[in-house]
mmCIF file of C-alpha atoms in Angstrom:
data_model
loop_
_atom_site.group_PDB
_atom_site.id
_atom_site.type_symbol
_atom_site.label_atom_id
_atom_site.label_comp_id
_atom_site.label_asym_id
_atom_site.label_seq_id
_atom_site.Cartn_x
_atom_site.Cartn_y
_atom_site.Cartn_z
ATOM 1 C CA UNK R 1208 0.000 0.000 0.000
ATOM 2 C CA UNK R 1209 2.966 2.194 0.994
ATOM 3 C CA UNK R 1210 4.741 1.689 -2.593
ATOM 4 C CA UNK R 1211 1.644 2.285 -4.301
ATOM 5 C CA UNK R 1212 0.605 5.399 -2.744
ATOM 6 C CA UNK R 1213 4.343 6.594 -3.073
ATOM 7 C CA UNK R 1214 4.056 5.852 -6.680
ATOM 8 C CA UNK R 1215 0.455 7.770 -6.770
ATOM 9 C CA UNK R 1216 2.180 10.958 -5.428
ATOM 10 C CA UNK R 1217 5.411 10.717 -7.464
ATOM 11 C CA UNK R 1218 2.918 10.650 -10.802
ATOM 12 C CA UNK R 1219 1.040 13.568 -9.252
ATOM 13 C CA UNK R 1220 4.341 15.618 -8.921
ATOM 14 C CA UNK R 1221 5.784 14.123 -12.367
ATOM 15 C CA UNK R 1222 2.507 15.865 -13.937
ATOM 16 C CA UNK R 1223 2.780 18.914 -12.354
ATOM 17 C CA UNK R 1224 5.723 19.767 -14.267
ATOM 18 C CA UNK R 1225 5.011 18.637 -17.501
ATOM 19 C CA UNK R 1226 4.105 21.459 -20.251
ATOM 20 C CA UNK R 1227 3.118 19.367 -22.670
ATOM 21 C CA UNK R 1228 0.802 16.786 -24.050
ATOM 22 C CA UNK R 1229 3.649 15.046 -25.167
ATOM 23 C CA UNK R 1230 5.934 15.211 -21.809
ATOM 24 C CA UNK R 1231 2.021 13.575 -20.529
ATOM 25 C CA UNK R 1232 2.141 11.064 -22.779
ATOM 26 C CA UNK R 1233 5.764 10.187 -22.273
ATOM 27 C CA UNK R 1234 5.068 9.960 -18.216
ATOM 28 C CA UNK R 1235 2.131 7.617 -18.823
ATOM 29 C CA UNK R 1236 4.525 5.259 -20.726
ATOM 30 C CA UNK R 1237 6.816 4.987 -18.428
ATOM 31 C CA UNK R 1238 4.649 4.414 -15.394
ATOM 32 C CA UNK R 1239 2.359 1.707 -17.825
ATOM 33 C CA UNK R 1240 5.149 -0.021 -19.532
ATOM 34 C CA UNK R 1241 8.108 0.685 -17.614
ATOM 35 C CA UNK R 1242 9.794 -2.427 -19.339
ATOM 36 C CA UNK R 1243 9.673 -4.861 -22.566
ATOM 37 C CA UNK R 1244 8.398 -8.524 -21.319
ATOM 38 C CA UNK R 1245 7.141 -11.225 -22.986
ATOM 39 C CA UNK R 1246 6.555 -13.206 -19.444
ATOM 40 C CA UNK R 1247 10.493 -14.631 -19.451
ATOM 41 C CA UNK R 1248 12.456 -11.967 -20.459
ATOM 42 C CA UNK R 1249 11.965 -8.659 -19.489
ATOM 43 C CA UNK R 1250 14.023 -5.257 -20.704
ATOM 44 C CA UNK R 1251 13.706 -1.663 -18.665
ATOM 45 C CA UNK R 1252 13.089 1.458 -20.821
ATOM 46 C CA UNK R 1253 15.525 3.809 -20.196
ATOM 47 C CA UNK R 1254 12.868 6.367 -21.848
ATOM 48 C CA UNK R 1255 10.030 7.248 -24.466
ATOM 49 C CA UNK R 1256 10.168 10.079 -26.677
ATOM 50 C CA UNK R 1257 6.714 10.966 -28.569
ATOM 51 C CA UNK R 1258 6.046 13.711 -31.269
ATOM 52 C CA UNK R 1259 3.108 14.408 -32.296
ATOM 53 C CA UNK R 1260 3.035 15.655 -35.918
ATOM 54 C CA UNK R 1261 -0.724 16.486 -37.809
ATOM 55 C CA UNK R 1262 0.318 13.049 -40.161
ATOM 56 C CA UNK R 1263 1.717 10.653 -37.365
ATOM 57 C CA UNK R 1264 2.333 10.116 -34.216
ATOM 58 C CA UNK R 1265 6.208 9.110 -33.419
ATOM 59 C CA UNK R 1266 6.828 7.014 -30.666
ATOM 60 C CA UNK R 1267 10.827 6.008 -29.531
ATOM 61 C CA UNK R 1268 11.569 3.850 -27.133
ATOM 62 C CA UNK R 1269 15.055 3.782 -26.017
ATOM 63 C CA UNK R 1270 16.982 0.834 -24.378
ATOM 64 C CA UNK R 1271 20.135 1.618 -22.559
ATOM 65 C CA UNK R 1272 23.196 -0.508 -22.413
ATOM 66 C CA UNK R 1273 24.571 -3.196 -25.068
ATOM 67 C CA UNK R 1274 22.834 -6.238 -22.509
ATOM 68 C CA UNK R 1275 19.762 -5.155 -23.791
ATOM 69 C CA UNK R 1276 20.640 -6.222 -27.193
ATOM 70 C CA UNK R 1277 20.994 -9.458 -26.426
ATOM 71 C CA UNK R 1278 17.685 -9.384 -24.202
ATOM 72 C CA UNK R 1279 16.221 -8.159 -27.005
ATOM 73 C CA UNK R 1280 17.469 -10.940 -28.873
ATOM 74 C CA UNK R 1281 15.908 -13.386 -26.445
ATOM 75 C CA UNK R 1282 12.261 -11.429 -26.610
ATOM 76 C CA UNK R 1283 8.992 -13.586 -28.339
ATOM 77 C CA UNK R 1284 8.988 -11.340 -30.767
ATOM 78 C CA UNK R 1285 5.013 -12.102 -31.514
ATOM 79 C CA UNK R 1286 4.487 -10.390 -27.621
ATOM 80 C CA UNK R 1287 6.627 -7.496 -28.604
ATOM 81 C CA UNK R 1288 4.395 -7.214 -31.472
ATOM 82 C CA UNK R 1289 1.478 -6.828 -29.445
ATOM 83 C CA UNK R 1290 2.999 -4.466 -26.562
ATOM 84 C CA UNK R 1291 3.932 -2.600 -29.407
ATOM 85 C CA UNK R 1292 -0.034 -2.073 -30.700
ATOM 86 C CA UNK R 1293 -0.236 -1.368 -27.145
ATOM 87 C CA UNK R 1294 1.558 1.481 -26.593
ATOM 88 C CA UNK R 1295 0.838 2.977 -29.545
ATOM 89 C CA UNK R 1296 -2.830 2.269 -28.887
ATOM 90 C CA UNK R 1297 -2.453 4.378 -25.533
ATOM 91 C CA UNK R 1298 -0.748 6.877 -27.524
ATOM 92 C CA UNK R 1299 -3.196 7.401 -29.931
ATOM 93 C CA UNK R 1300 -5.674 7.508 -26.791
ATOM 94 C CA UNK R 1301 -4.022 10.140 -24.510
ATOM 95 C CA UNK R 1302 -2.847 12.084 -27.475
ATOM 96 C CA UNK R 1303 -7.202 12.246 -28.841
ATOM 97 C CA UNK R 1304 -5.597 11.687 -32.334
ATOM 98 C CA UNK R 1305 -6.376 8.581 -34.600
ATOM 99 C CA UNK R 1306 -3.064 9.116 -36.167
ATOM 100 C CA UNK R 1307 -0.819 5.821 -37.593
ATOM 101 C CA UNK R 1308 1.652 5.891 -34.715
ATOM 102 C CA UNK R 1309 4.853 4.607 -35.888
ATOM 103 C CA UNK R 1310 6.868 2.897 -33.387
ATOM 104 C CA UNK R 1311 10.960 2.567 -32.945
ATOM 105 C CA UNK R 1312 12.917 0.485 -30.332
ATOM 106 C CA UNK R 1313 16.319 1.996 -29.911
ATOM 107 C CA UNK R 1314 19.505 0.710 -28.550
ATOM 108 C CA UNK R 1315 21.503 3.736 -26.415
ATOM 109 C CA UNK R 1316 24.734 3.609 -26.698
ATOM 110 C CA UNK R 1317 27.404 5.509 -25.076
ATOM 111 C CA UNK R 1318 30.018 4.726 -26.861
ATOM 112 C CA UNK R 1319 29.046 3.219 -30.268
ATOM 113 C CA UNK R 1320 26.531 4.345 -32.847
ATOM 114 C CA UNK R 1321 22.798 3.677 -31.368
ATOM 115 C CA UNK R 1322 21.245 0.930 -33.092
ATOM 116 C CA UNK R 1323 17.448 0.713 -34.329
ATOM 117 C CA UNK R 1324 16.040 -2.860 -32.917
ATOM 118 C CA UNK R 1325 12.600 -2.286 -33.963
ATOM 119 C CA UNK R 1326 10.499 -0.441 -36.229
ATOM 120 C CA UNK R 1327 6.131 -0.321 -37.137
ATOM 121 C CA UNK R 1328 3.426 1.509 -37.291
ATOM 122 C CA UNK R 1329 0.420 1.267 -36.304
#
């Protein structure tokens, strides 16, 4: 009860300070699908990135790290099909658009070039 009522104020005071739809969208994400899973393997976002453009809807999801790539690897990629029409399903809902939302998993890197893992849309 504690961790869920600290999470309930933390999204109050996360929303407070976003300006935009987008930065709205972007929290919901992250508290709704803080991580890639497919019920074995699961991957933490290290953060989402939507624009909203009057044709489409861009979502990003960026992975951190090169372990992720070979979690990734490891996903069912048939589940990360459907989390995918999931999130950009709740985009198109929070963002009152019926846009195509195309959607991009993207490898971080610090060092080396980032890497696109995934791309769709919706």
């Amino acid at each position: 009860m504690k961790k869920l009522l600290l999470s309930l104020t933390v999204l109050l005071s996360l929303t407070a300070f976003a300006n935009s739809k987008e930065d709205m969208i972007e929290m919901g994400l992250m508290n709704k699908f803080p991580a890639l899973t497919d019920g074995k393997t699961t991957i933490n976002v290290h953060e989402y990135d939507v624009d909203l453009d009057h044709h489409k809807i861009e979502l990003k999801v960026e992975l951190k790290g090169d372990a992720s790539k070979d979690e990734y690897d490891k996903l069912d990629k048939a589940k990360l099909e459907t989390l995918a029409a999931e999130m950009a399903k709740y985009t198109q809902t929070e963002s009152g658009k019926t846009l195509p939302v195309y959607v991009e998993i993207e490898l971080d890197r610090d060092m080396l070039p980032d890497e696109v893992l995934y791309k769709n849309t919706f």
